[in-house]
CSV table of C-alpha atoms in Angstrom, one decimal:
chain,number,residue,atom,x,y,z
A,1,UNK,CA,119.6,91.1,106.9
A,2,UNK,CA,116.8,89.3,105.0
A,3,UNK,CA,115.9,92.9,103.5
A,4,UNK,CA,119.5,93.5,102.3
A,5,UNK,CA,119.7,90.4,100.6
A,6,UNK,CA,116.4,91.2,98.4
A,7,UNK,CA,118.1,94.3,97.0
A,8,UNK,CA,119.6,94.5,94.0
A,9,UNK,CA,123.1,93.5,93.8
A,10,UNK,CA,124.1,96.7,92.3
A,11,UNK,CA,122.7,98.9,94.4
A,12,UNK,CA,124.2,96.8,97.8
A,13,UNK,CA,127.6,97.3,95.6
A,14,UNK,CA,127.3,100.7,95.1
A,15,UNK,CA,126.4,101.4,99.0
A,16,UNK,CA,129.2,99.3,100.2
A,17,UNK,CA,131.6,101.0,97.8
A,18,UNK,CA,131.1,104.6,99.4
A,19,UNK,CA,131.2,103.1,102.7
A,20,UNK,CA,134.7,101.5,102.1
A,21,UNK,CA,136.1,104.3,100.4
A,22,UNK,CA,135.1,106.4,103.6
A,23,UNK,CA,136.1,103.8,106.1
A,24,UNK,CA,139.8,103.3,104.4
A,25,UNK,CA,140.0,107.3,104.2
A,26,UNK,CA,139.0,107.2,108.4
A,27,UNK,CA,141.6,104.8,109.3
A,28,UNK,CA,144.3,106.5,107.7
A,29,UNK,CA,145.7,103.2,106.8
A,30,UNK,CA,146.9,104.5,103.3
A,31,UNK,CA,149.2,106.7,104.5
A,32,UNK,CA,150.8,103.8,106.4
A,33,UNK,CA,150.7,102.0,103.4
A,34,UNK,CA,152.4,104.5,101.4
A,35,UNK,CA,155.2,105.4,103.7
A,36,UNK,CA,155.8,101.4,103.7
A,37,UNK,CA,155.9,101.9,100.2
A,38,UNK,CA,158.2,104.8,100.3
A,39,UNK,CA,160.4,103.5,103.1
A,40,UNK,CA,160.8,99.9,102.5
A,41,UNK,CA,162.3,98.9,99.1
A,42,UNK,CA,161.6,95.4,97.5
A,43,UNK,CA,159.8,93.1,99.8
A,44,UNK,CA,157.1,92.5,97.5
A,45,UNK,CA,155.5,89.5,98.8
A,46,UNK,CA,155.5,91.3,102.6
A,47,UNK,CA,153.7,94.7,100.9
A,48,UNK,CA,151.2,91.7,99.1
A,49,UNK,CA,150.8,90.0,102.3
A,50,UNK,CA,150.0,93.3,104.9
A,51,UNK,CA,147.5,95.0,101.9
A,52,UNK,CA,145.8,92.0,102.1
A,53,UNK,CA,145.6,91.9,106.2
A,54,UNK,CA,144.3,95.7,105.4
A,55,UNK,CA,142.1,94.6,103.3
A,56,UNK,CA,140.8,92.0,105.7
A,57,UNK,CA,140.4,94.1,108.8
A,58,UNK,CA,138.5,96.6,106.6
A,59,UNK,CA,136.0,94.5,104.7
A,60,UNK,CA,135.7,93.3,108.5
A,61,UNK,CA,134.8,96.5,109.8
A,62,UNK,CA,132.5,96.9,107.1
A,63,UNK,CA,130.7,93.9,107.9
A,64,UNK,CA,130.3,94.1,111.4
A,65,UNK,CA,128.7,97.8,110.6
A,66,UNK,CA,126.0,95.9,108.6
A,67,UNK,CA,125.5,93.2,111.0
A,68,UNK,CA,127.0,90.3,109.5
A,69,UNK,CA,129.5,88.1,111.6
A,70,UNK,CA,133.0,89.4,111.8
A,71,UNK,CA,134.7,86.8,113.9
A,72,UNK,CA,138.5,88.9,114.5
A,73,UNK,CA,140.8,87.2,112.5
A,74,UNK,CA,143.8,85.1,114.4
A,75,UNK,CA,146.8,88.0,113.0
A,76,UNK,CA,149.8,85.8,114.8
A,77,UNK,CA,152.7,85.7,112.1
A,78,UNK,CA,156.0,84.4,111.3
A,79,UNK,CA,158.5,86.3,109.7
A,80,UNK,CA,161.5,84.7,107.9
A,81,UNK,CA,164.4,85.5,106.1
A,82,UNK,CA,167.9,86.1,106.0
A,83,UNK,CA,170.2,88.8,108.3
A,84,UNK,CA,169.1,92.1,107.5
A,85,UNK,CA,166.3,91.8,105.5
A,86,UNK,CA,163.7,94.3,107.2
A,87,UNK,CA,162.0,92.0,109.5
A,88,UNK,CA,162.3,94.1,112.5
A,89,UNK,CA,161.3,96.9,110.6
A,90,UNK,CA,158.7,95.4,109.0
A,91,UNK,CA,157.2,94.3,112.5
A,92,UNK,CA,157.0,97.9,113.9
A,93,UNK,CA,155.0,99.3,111.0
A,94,UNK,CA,152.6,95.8,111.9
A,95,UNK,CA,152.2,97.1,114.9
A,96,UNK,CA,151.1,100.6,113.6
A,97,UNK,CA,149.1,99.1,110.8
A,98,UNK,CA,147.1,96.9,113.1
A,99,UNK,CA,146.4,100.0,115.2
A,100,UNK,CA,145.1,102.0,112.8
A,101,UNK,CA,143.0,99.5,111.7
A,102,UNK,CA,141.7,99.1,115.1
A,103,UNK,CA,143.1,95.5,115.6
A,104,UNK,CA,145.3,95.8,117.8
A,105,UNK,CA,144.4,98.6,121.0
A,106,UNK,CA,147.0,100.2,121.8
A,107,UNK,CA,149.4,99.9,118.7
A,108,UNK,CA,152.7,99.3,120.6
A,109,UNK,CA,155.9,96.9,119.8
A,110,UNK,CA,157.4,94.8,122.7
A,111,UNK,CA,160.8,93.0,121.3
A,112,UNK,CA,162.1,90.2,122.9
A,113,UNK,CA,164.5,87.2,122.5
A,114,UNK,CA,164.2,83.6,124.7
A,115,UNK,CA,166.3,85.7,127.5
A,116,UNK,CA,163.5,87.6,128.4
A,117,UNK,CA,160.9,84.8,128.2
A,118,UNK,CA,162.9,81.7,129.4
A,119,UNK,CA,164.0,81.6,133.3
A,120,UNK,CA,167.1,80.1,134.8
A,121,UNK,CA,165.5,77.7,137.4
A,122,UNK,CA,162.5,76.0,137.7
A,123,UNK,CA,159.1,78.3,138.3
A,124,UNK,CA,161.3,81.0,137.2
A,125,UNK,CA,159.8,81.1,133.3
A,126,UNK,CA,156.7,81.5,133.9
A,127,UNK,CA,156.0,84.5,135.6
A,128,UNK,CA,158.7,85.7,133.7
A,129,UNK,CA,157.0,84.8,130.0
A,130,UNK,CA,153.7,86.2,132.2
A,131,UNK,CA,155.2,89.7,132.7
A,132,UNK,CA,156.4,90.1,128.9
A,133,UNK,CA,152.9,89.1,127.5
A,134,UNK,CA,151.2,91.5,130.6
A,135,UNK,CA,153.3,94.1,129.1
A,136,UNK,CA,152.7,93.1,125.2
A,137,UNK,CA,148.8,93.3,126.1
A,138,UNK,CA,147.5,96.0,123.4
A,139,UNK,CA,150.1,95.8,121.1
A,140,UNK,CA,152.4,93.6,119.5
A,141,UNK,CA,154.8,91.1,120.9
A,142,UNK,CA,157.8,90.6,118.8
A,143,UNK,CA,159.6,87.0,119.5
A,144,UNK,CA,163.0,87.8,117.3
A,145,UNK,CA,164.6,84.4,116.7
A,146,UNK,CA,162.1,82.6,118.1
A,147,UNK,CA,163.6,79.2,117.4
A,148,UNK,CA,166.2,79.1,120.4
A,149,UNK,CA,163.0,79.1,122.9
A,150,UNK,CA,162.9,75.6,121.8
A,151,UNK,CA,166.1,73.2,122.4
A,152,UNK,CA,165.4,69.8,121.4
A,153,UNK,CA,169.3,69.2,122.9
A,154,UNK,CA,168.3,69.7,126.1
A,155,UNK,CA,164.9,68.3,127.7
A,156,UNK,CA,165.1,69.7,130.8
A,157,UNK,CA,165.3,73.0,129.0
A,158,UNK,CA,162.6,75.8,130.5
A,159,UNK,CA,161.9,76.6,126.9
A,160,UNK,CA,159.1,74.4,126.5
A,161,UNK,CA,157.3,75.9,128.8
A,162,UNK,CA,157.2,79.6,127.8
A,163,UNK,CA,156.1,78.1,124.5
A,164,UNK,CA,153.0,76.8,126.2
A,165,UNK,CA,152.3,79.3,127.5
A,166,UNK,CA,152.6,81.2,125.1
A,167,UNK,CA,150.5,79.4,123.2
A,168,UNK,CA,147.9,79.6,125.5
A,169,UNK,CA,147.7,83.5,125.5
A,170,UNK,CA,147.8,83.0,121.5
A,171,UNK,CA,144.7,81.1,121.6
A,172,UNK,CA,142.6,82.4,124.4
A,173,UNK,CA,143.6,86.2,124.3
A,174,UNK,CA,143.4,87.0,120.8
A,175,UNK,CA,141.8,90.4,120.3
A,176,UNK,CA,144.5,91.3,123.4
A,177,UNK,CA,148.0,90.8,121.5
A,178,UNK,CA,149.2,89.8,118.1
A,179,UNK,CA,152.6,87.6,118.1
A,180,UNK,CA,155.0,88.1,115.6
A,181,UNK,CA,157.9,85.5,115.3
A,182,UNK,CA,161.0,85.8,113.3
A,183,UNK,CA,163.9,84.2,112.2
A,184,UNK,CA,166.1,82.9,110.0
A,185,UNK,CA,164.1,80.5,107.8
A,186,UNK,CA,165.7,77.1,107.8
A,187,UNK,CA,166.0,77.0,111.7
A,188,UNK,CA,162.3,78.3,112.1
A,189,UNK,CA,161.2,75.6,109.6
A,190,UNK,CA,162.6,73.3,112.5
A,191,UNK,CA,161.3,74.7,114.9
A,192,UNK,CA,158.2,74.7,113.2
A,193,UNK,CA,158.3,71.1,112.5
A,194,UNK,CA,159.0,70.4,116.4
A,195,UNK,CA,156.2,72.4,117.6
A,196,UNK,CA,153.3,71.7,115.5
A,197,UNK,CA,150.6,73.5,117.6
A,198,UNK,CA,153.0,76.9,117.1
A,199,UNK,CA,153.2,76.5,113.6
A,200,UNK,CA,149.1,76.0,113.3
A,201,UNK,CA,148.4,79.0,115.5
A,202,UNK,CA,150.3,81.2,113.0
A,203,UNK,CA,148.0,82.3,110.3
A,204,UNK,CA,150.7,84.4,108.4
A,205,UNK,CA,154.3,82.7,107.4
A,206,UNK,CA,155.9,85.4,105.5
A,207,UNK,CA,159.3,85.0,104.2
A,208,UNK,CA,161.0,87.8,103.1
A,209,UNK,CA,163.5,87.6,99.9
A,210,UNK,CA,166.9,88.8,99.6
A,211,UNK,CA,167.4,91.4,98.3
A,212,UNK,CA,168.6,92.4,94.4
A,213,UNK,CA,171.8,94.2,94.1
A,214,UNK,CA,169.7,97.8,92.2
A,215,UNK,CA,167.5,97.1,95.4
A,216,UNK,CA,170.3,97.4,97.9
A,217,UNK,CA,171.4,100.3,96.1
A,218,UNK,CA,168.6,101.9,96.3
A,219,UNK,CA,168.4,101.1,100.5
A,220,UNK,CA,171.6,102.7,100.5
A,221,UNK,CA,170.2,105.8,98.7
A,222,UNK,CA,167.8,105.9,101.3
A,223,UNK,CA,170.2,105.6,104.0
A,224,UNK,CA,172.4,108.0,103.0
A,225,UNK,CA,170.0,110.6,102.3
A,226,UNK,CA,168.4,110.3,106.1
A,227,UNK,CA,172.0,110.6,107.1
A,228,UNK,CA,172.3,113.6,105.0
A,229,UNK,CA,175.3,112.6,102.8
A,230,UNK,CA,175.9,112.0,99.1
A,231,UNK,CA,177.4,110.1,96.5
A,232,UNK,CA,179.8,111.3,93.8
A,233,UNK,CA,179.6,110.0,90.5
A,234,UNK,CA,182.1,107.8,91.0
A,235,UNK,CA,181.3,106.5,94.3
A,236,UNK,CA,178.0,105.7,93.1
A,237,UNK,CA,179.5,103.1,90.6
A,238,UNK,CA,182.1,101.9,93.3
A,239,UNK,CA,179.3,101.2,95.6
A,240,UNK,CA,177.7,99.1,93.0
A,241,UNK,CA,181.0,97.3,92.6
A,242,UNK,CA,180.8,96.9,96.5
A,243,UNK,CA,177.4,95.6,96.5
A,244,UNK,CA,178.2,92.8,93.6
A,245,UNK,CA,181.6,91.9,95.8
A,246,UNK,CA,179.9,91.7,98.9
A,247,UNK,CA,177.1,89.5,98.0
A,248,UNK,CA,179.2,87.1,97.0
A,249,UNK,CA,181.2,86.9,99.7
A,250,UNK,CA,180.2,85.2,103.5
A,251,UNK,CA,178.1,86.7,106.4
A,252,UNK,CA,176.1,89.0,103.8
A,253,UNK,CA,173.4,90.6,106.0
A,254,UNK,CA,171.3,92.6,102.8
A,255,UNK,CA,170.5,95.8,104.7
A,256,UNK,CA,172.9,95.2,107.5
A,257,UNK,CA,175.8,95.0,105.6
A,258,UNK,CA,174.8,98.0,103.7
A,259,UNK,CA,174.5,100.2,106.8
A,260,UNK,CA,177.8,99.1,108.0
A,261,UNK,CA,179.7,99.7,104.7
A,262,UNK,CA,178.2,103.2,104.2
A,263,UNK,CA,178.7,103.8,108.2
A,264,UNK,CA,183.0,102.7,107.6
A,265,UNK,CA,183.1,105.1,104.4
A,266,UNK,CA,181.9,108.1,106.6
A,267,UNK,CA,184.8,106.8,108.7
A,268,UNK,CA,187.2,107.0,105.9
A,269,UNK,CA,185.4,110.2,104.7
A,270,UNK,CA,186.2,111.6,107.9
A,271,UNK,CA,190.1,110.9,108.0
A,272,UNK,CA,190.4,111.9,104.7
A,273,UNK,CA,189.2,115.0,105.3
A,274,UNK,CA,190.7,115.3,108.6
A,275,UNK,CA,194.4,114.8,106.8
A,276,UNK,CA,194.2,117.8,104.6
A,277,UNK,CA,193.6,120.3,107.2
A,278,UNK,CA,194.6,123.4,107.0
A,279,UNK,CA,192.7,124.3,103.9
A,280,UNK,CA,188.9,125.4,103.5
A,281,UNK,CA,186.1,122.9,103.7
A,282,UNK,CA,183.0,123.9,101.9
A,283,UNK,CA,179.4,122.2,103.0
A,284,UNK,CA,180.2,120.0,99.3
A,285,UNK,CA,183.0,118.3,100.9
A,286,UNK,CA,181.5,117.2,104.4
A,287,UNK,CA,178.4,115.6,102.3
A,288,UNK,CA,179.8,113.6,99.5
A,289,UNK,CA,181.4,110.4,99.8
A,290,UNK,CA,183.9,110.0,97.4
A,291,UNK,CA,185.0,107.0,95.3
A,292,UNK,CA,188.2,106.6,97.2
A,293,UNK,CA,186.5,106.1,100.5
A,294,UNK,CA,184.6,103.1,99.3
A,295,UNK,CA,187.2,101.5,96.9
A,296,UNK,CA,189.3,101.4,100.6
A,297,UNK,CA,187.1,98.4,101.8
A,298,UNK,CA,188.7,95.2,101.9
A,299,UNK,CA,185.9,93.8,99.6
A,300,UNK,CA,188.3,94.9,97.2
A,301,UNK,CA,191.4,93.6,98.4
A,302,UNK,CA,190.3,89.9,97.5
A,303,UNK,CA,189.3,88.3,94.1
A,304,UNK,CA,184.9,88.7,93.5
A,305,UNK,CA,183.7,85.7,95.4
A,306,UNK,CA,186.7,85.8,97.5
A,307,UNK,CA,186.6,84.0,101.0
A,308,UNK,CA,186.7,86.2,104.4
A,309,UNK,CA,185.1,88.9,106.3
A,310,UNK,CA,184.9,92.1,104.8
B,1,UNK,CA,127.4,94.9,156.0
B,2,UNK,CA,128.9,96.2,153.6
B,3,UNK,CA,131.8,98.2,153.7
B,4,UNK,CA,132.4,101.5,152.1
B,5,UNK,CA,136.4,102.2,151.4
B,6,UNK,CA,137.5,103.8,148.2
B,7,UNK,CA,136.0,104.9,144.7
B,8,UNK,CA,132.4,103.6,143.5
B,9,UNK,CA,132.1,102.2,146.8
B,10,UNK,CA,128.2,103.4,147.1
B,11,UNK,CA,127.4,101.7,143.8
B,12,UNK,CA,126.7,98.3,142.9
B,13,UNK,CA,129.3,96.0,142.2
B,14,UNK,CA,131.6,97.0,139.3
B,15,UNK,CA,131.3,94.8,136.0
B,16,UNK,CA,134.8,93.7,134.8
B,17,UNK,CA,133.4,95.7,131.4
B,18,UNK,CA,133.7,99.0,134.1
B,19,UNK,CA,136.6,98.0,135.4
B,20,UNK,CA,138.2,97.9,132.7
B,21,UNK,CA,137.0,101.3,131.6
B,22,UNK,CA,138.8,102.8,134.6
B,23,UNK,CA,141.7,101.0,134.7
B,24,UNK,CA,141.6,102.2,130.9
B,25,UNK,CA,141.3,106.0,132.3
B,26,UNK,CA,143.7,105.4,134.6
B,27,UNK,CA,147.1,103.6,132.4
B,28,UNK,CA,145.5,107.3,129.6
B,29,UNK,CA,146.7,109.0,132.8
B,30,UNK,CA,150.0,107.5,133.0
B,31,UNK,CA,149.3,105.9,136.6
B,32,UNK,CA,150.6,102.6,137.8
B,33,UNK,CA,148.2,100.1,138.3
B,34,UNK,CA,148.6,97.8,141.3
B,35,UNK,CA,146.3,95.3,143.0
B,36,UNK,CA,146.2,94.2,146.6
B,37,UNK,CA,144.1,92.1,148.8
B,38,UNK,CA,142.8,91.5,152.4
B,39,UNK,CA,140.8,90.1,155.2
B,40,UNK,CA,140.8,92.3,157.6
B,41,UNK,CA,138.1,95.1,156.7
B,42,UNK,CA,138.5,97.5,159.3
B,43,UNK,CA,138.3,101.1,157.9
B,44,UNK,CA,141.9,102.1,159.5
B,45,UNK,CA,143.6,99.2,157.8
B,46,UNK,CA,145.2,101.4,154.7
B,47,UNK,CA,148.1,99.2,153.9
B,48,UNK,CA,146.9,96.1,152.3
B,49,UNK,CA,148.6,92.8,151.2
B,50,UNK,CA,150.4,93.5,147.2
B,51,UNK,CA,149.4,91.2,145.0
B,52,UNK,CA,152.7,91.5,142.5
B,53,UNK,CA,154.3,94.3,142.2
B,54,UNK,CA,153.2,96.9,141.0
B,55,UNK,CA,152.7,97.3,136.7
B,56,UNK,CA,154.6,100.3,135.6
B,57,UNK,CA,155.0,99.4,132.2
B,58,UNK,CA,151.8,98.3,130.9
B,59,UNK,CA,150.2,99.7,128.3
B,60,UNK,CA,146.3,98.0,128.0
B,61,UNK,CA,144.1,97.2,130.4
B,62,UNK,CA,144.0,93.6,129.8
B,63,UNK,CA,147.5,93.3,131.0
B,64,UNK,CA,146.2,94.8,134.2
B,65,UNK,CA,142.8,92.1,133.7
B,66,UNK,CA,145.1,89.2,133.7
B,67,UNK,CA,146.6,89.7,137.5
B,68,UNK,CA,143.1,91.3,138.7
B,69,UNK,CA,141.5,87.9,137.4
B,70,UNK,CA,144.6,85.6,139.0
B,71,UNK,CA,143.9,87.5,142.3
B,72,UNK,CA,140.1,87.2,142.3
B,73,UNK,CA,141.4,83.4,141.6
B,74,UNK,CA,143.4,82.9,144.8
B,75,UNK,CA,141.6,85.2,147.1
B,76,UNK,CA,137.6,84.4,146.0
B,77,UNK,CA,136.3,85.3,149.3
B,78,UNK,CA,138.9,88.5,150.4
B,79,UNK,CA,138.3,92.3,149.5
B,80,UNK,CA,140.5,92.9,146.4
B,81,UNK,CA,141.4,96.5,145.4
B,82,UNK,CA,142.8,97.9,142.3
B,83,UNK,CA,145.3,101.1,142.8
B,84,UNK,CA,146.3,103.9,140.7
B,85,UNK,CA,149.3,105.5,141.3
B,86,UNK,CA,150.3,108.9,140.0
B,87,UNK,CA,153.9,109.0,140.1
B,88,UNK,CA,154.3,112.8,138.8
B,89,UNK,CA,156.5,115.1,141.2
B,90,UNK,CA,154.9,116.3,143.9
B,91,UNK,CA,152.0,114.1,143.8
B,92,UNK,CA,153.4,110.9,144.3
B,93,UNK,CA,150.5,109.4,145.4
B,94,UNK,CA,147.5,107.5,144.8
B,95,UNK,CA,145.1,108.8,142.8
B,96,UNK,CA,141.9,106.3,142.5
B,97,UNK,CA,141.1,103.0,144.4
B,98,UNK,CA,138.5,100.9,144.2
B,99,UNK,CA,137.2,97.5,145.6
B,100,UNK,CA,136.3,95.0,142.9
B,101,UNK,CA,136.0,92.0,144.7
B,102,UNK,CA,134.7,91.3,147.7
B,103,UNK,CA,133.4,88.4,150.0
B,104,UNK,CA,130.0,86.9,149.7
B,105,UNK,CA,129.1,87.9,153.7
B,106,UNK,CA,130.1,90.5,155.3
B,107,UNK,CA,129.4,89.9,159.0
B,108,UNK,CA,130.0,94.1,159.6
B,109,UNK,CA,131.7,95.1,163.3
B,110,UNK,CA,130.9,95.7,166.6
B,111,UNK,CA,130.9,98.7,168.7
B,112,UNK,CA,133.4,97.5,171.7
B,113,UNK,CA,133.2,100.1,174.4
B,114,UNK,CA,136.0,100.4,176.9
B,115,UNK,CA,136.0,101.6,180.3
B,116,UNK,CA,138.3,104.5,181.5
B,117,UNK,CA,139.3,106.5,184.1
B,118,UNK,CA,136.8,108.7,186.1
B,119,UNK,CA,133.9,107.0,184.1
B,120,UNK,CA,134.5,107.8,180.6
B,121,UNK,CA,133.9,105.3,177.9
B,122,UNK,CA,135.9,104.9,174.9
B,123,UNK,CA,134.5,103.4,171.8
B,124,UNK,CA,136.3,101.7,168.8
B,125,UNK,CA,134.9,99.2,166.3
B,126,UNK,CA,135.8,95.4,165.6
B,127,UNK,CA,135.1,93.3,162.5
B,128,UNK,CA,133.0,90.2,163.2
B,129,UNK,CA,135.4,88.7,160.5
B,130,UNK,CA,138.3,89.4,162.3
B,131,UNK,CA,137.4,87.2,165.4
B,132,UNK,CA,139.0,84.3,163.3
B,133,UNK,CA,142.9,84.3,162.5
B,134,UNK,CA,143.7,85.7,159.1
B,135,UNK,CA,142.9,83.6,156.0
B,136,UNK,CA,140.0,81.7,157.8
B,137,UNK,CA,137.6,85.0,158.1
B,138,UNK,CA,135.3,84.6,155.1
């Protein structure tokens, strides 16, 4: 090491610069990167966040190839935000990320909710929370809202005990599984605040944003054109109007709400079509969603900022 | 004496590092892992005591490391075996075992000879260890 340090800088720069740009090309983790890029609109504090947990793991690799101490970096994360803002998604590609990167072993995602970690009697939890974390082994275990493992109502509640546990694995089995937790963000800030050692043992809080009204249009460009459909003219600047109505009204899950409204004006599409039979239905017609079948939503019906479900 | 069942059973003791490598080789194969113990080493005894059930749907071998350790934990001095199980159509079957644990003595058996009719002997073997009732052998 002693003989690396009395090089030139330059020269050590130059050396490490080839060996990154041959170690990033090796991993693949660019393509990943792009096709989060591609995929997932907005979200740009989670894209900052995971380039720089790239980053990381490949400086890492880098150093442990020269020698120098690479002690694995603790990767457990939060995820917050609001209905229907990707963190599901997001979590998946983590899980692919950290595998090309050689983080994580075997790459996969195992999603679970407090049913599947939390027993109904005593000494029922723990094997229970042992068999899900046996299982997440290699991978990534994703803890979706995370916050009802803990009820501070109710002390004789089993949840405390999966958390220890889980903590436990956290700590002592690092290099075996990365956590994820998620939820929405006020209630994980409690739960947070009740369980301090949780909140320590996460390195990463991300919080995902909403998202903008040209970015939900965009999502719902996406959608549609993985679902093979398209927007008239028209329709396009009713969905807009849709999108504008919607977020102001209650229960607006970003994404969620997108899917569903596109996935009811296929519905509409559908009858609308179905009424006029008889006559010829070119390939045009079964793709476009017109104006008409969006307008039909009761976002509509009520005043913008109206009260009530859509 | 020490007994001779399974895979690797000629070679030294297995490192958990090579353990791991098989029970890697094995979960690449799509095999379900299982572990099971006993105290009763007698070559005939196939069917030994589950520990668990066993883990069909883990993906990494330090899933699998976890209830080997727990095992080796409970049962220090008891023969422990990991199983692979192929579960493809018409094999159905184990594919590799292999002890991994196993006590400090092994006291080996004796040859118990029985007499039979017209003069004929018949031979079988007894473990030592199994003088004792089960869980006080080693």
């Amino acid at each position: 090491m002693n003989a690396v340090d009395a090089q030139p800088r330059s020269a050590a720069g130059e050396e490490g610069a080839l060996d990154l740009e041959a170690a990033y090309r090796d991993s693949h983790v660019g393509e990943v990167l792009e096709r989060l890029d591609r995929e997932l609109i907005g979200l740009a504090p989670v894209k900052g966040r995971i380039r720089d947990i790239a980053a990381l793991l490949l400086i890492d690799k880098l150093r442990h190839a020269v020698g120098l101490s690479a002690g694995a970096p603790a990767l457990h994360m939060s995820f917050t935000g609001n209905p229907g803002t990707g963190k599901t998604t997001v979590a998946v590609r983590m899980a692919e990320i950290l595998h090309r990167l050689g983080y994580v072993r075997k790459g996969h995602l195992v999603a679970v909710t407090r049913d599947d970690l939390v027993g109904q009697y005593i000494g029922h939890t723990a094997p229970k929370t042992r068999e899900v974390l046996k299982r997440a082994m290699g991978g990534v275990l994703f803890i979706d809202e995370a916050y009802y493992l803990y009820r501070p109502e109710n002390e004789r509640d089993y949840g405390q005990e999966a958390i220890e546990i889980l903590l436990q694995v956290m700590e002592n089995q690092r290099d075996d599984l990365v956590v994820i937790l998620a939820g929405y963000k006020d209630r994980m800030e409690t739960f947070f605040r009740s369980n301090p050692g949780m909140s320590s043992r996460i390195a990463h809080h991300i919080d995902f944003p909403d998202y903008t009204p040209g970015e939900l249009l965009a999502i719902a460009h996406l959608m549609l054109e993985q679902m093979q459909y398209r927007l008239s003219p028209e329709a396009d600047a009713a969905l807009r109007e849709y999108i504008e109505r919607r977020r102001a009204q209650p229960h607006f899950a970003n994404a969620r709400s997108i899917r569903n409204a596109l996935d009811r004006s296929r519905l509409r599409q559908a009858s609308r079509l179905f009424e006029r039979r008889g006559g010829a239905i070119d390939r045009q017609a079964l793709e476009t969603l017109e104006a008409a079948d969006i307008r039909a939503s009761r976002v509509f019906l009520q005043p913008p900022g109206g009260e009530g479900p859509p | 004496m020490r007994i001779t069942q399974g895979a690797f059973s000629f070679l030294p003791d297995l490192t958990d590092e090579q353990i791991v490598k098989q029970i890697e080789y094995g979960l690449a194969n799509g095999w379900a892992i299982s572990v099971e113990y006993t105290d009763d080493p007698h070559p005939r005894n196939t069917y030994w005591e589950m520990f668990g059930i066993p883990m069909f749907d883990i993906r990494d071998a330090a899933g699998v490391m976890s209830e080997v350790n727990a095992c080796r934990k409970t049962f220090p001095n008891h023969y422990i075996k990991v199983n692979a199980f192929d579960s493809a159509r018409g094999r159905e079957s184990v594919r590799l075992s292999f002890i991994i644990n196993r006590p400090a003595e092994e006291p080996g058996y004796a040859l118990v000879r029985q007499e039979g009719p017209g003069r004929t002997i018949h031979y079988t073997t007894r473990a030592y260890a199994t003088e004792r009732p089960e869980g006080a052998r080693y």
